[in-house]
Short mmCIF file of C-alpha atoms and ligand atoms in Angstrom, two decimals:
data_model
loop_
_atom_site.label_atom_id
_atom_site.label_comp_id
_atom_site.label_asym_id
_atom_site.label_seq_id
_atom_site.Cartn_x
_atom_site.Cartn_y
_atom_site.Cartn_z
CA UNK A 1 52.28 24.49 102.33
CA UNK A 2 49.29 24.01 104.37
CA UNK A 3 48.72 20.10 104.37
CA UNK A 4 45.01 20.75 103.85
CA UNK A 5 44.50 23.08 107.32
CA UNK A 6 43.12 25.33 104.34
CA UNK A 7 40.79 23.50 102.92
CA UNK A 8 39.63 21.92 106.44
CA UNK A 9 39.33 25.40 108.08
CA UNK A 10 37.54 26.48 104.66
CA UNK A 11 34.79 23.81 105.61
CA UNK A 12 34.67 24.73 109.16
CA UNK A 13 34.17 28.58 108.10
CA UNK A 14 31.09 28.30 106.26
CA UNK A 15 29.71 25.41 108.80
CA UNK A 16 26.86 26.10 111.01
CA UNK A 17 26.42 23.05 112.89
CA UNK A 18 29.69 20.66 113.39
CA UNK A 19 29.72 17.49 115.14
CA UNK A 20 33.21 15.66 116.53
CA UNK A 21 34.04 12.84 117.46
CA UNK A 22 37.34 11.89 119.24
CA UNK A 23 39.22 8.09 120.12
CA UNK A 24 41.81 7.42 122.34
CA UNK A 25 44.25 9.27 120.37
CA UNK A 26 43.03 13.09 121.30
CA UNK A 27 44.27 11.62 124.87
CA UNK A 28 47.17 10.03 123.83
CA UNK A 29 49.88 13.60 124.63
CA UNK A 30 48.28 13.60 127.91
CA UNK A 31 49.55 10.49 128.54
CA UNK A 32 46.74 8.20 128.28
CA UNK A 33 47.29 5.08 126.28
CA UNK A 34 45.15 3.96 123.32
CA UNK A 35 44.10 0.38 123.02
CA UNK A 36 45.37 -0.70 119.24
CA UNK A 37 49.07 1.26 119.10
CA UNK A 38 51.38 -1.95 118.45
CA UNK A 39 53.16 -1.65 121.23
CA UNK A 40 51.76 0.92 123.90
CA UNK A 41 47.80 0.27 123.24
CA UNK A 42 45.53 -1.15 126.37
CA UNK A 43 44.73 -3.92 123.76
CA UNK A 44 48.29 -5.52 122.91
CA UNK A 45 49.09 -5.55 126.36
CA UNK A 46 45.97 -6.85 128.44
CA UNK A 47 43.50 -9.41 127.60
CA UNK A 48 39.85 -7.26 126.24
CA UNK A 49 38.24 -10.59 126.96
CA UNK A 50 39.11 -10.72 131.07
CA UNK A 51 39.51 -7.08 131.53
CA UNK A 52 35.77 -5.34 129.60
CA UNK A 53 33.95 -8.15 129.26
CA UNK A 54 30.70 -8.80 131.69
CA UNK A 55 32.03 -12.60 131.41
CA UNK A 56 35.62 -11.59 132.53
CA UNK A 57 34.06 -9.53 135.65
CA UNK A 58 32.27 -12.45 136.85
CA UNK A 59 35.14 -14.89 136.45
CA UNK A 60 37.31 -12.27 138.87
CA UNK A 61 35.96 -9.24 139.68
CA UNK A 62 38.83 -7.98 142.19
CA UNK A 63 41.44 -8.48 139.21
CA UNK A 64 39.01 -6.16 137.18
CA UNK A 65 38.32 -3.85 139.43
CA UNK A 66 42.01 -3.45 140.25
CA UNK A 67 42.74 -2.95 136.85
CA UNK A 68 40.09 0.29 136.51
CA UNK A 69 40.78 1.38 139.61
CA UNK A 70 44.92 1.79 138.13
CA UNK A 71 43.33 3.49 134.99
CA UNK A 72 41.66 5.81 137.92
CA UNK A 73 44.60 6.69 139.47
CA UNK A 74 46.45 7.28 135.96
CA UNK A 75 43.75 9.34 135.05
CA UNK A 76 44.23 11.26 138.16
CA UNK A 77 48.03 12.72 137.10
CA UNK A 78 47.24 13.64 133.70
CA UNK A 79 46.29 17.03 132.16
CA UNK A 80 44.25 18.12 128.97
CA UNK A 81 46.66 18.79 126.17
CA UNK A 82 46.37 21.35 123.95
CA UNK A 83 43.73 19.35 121.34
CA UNK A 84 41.49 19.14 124.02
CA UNK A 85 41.57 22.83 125.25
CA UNK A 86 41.06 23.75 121.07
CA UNK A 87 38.09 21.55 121.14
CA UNK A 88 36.85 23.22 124.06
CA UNK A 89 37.59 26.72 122.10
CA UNK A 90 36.17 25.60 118.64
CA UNK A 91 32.62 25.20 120.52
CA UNK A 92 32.37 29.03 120.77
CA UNK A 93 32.55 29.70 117.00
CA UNK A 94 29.40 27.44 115.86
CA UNK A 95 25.18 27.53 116.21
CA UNK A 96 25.83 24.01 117.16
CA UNK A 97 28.84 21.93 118.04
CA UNK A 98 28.07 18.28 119.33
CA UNK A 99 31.30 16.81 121.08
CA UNK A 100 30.76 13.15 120.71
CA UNK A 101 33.99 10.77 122.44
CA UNK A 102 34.49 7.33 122.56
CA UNK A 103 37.07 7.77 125.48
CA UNK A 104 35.81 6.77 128.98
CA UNK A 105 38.31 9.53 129.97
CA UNK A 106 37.30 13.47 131.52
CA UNK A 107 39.70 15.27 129.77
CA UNK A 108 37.17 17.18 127.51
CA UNK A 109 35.21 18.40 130.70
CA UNK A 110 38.51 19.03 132.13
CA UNK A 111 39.62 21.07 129.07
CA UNK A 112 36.17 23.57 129.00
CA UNK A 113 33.93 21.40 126.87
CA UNK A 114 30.49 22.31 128.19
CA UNK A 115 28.69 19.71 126.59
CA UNK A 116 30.40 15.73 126.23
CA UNK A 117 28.03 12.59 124.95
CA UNK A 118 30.60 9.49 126.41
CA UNK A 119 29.22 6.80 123.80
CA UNK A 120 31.18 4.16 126.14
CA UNK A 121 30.56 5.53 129.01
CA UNK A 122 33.02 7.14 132.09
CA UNK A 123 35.65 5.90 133.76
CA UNK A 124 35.46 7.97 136.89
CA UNK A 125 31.85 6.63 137.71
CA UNK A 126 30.51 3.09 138.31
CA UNK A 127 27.01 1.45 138.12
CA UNK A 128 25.77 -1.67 139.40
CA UNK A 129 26.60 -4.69 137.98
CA UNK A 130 22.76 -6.28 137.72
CA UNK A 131 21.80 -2.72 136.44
CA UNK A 132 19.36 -2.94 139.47
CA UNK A 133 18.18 1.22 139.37
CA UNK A 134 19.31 1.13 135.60
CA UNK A 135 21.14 4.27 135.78
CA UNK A 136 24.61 5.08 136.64
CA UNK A 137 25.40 5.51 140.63
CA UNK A 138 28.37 8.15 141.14
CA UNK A 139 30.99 6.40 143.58
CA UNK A 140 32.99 8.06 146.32
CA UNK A 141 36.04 8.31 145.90
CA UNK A 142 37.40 6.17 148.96
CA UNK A 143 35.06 3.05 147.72
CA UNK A 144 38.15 2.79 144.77
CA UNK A 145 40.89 3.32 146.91
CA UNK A 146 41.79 -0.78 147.52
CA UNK A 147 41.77 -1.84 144.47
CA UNK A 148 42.89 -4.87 145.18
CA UNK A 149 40.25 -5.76 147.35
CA UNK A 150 36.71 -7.13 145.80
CA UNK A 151 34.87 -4.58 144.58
CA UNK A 152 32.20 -2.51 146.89
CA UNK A 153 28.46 -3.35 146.68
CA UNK A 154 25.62 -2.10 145.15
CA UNK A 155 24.05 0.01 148.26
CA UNK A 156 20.50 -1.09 146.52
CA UNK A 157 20.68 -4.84 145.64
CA UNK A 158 24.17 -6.07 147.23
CA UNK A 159 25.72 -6.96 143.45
CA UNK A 160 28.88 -5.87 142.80
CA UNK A 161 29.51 -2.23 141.59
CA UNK A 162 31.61 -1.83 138.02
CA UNK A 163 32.74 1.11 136.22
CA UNK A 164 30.64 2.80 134.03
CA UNK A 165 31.76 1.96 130.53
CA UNK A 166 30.46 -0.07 127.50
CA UNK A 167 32.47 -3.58 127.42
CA UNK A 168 32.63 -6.19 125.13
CA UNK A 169 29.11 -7.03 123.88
CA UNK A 170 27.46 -4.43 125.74
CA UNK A 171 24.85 -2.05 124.12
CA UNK A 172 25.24 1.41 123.84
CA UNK A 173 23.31 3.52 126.15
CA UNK A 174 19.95 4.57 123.88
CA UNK A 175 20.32 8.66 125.02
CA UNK A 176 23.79 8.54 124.01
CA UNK A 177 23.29 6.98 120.53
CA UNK A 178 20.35 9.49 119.76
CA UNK A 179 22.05 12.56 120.44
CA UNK A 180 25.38 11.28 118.67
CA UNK A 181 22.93 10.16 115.57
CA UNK A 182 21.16 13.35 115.66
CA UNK A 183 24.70 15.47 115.21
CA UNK A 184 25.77 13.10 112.54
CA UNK A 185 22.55 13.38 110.49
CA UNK A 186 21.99 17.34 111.53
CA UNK A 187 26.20 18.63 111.27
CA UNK A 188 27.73 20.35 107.75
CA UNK A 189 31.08 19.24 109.12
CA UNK A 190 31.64 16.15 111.54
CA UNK A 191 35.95 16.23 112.62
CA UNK A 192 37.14 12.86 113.59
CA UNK A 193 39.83 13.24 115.85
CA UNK A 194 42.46 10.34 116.84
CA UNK A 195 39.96 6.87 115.99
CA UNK A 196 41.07 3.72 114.57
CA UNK A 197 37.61 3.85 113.44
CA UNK A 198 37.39 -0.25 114.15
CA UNK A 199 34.74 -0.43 116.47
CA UNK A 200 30.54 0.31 115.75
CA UNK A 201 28.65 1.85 116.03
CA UNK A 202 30.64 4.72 116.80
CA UNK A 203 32.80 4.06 113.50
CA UNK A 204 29.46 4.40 111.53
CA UNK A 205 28.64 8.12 112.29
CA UNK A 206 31.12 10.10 110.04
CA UNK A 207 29.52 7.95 107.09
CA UNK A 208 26.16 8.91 108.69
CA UNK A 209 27.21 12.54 108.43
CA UNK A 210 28.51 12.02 104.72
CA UNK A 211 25.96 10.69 103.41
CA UNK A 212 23.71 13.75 105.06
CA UNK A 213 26.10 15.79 102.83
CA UNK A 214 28.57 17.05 105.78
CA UNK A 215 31.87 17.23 104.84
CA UNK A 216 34.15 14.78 107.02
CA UNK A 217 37.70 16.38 108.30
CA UNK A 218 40.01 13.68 109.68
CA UNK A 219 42.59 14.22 112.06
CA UNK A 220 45.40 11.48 112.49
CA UNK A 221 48.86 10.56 111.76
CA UNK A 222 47.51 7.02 110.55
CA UNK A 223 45.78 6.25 107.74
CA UNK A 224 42.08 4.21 108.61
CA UNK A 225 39.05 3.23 107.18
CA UNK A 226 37.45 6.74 107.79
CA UNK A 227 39.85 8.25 105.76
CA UNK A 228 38.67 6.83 102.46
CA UNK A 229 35.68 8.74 103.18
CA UNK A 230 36.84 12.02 104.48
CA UNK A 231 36.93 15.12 102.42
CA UNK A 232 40.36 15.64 103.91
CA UNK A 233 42.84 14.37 105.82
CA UNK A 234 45.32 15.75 108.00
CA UNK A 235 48.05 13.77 109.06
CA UNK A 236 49.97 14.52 112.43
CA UNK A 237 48.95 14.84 116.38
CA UNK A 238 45.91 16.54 117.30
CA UNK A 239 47.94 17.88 119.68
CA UNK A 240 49.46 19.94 117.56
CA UNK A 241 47.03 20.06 114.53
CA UNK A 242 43.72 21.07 116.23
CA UNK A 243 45.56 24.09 117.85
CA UNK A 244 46.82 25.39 114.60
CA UNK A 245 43.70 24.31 112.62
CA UNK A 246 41.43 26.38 115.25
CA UNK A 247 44.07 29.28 114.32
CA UNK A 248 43.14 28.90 110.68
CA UNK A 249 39.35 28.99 111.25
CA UNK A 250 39.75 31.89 113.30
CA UNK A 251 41.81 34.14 110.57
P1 OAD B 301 42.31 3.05 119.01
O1 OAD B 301 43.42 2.68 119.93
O2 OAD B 301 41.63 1.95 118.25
O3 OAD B 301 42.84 4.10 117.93
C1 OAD B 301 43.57 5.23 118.30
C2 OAD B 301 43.80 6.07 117.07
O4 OAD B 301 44.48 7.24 117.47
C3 OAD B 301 44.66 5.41 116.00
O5 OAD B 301 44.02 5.53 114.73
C4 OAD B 301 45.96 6.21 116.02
O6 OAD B 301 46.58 6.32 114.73
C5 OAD B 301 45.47 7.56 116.51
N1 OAD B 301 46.49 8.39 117.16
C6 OAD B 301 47.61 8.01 117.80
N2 OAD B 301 48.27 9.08 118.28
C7 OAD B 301 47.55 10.17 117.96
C8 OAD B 301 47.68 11.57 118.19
N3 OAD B 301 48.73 12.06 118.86
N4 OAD B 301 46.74 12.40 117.70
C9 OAD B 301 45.68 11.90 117.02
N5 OAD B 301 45.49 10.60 116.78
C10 OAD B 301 46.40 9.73 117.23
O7 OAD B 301 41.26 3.92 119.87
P2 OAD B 301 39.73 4.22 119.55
O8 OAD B 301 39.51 4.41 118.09
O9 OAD B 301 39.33 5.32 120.45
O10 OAD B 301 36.00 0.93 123.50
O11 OAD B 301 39.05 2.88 120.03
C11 OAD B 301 37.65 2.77 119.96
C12 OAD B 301 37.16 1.93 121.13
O12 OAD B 301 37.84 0.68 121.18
C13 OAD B 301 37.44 2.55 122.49
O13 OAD B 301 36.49 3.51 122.89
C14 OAD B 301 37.37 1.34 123.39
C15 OAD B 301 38.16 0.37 122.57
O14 OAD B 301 37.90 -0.98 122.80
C16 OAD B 301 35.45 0.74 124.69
O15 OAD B 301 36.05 0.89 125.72
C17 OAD B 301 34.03 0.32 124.61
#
């Protein structure tokens, strides 16, 4: 029995254009935790409201900082698994293939992928906290190396410097929501790897790409709210599934 890898690589053959997009859980066999698992997600542990909110920077930016800069140094002993290194294979076999994440994580780049829209941004840069230049500053490495110490300083206004990702009641930069719009609206397939699907608008664009008439593939050992929509489901790791899926498409 194929549990659907059939059908799902059947869509994928006659697809032209595919779009992805992938949540914490394509990261979660390297080692990375998600934020909603019960137990072992960011969220049940840590407070969203101290730790990515612009509110909960200004009320203690070292504890904030120290808690990134941990994520950092996490991020630092982990590898790609092997759903990341398919992803970074699939891209070969399509016209187009738009690889849009919601993890703040590298691991795409770090498996191949040529071509990553973050939609909440990266972990391993930061930007200044008044948004003084309006565009991301890359940090050097040794500015993160205390983390328990304030944060460094913008070298352009003197505010504090934060990581680079979306918090709490931030928007969405514009460039990244066009181009992950644009593959929803343009893709015959959109995959949606390892996403609670809980949080917009990223949660939005596989019903973006149904309603353009793509067929949706979902990949997760959970049942969510994208799954009433998707053409099929497969249930299990990407790990493992995206590996043997790629297999299919390729036979
Ligand atoms: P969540 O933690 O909400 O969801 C992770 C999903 O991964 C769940 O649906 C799990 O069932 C699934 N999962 C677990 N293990 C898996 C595996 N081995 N293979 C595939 N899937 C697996 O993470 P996201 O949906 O990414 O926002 O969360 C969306 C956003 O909420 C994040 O980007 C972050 C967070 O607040 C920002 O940082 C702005």
């Amino acid at each position: 029995m194929d549990n659907g890898l059939e059908q799902a690589a059947s869509y994928l053959r006659n697809a032209r254009r595919v779009a992805v997009l992938t949540g914490a859980g394509v990261s979660k066999e390297s080692g990375v935790p998600t934020y909603r698992d019960a137990l072992t997600g960011l969220w049940s542990r840590y407070s969203f409201e101290e730790l990515a909110s612009p509110e909960g920077f200004q009320r203690n930016p070292a504890a904030v900082w120290t808690w990134y800069t941990e994520r950092r140094e996490q991020l630092a002993h982990v590898e790609p698994n092997p759903g990341h290194i398919a992803l970074a294979q699939f891209e070969a076999l399509f016209e187009r293939w738009d690889l849009i994440t919601q993890n703040v994580d590298d691991l795409h780049e770090r498996a191949g992928s040529a071509r990553v829209c973050h939609l909440h941004g990266r972990l391993m840069e930061t930007k200044c906290f008044a948004d003084c230049r309006g565009a991301p500053t890359l940090i050097a490495p040794e500015a993160f190396v205390n983390g328990a110490q304030p944060p460094p300083t913008c070298p352009y206004c003197g505010s504090w410097l934060r990581p680079n990702v979306v918090w709490f009641g931030e928007m969405l930069a514009l460039n990244d929501l066009i181009i992950a719009q644009d593959a929803a609206e343009e893709c015959d397939v959109m995959l949606v790897v390892g996403t609670s699907g809980l949080v917009f608008p990223a949660a939005n664009l596989p019903n973006t790409a149904a309603q353009n008439g793509a067929a949706v593939i979902e990949i997760n050992p959970e049942a969510t709210d994208i799954s009433r929509i998707a053409n099929v489901s497969l249930r299990g790791p990407s790990g493992t599934l995206l590996p043997m899926l790629l297999e299919w498409v390729r036979a």
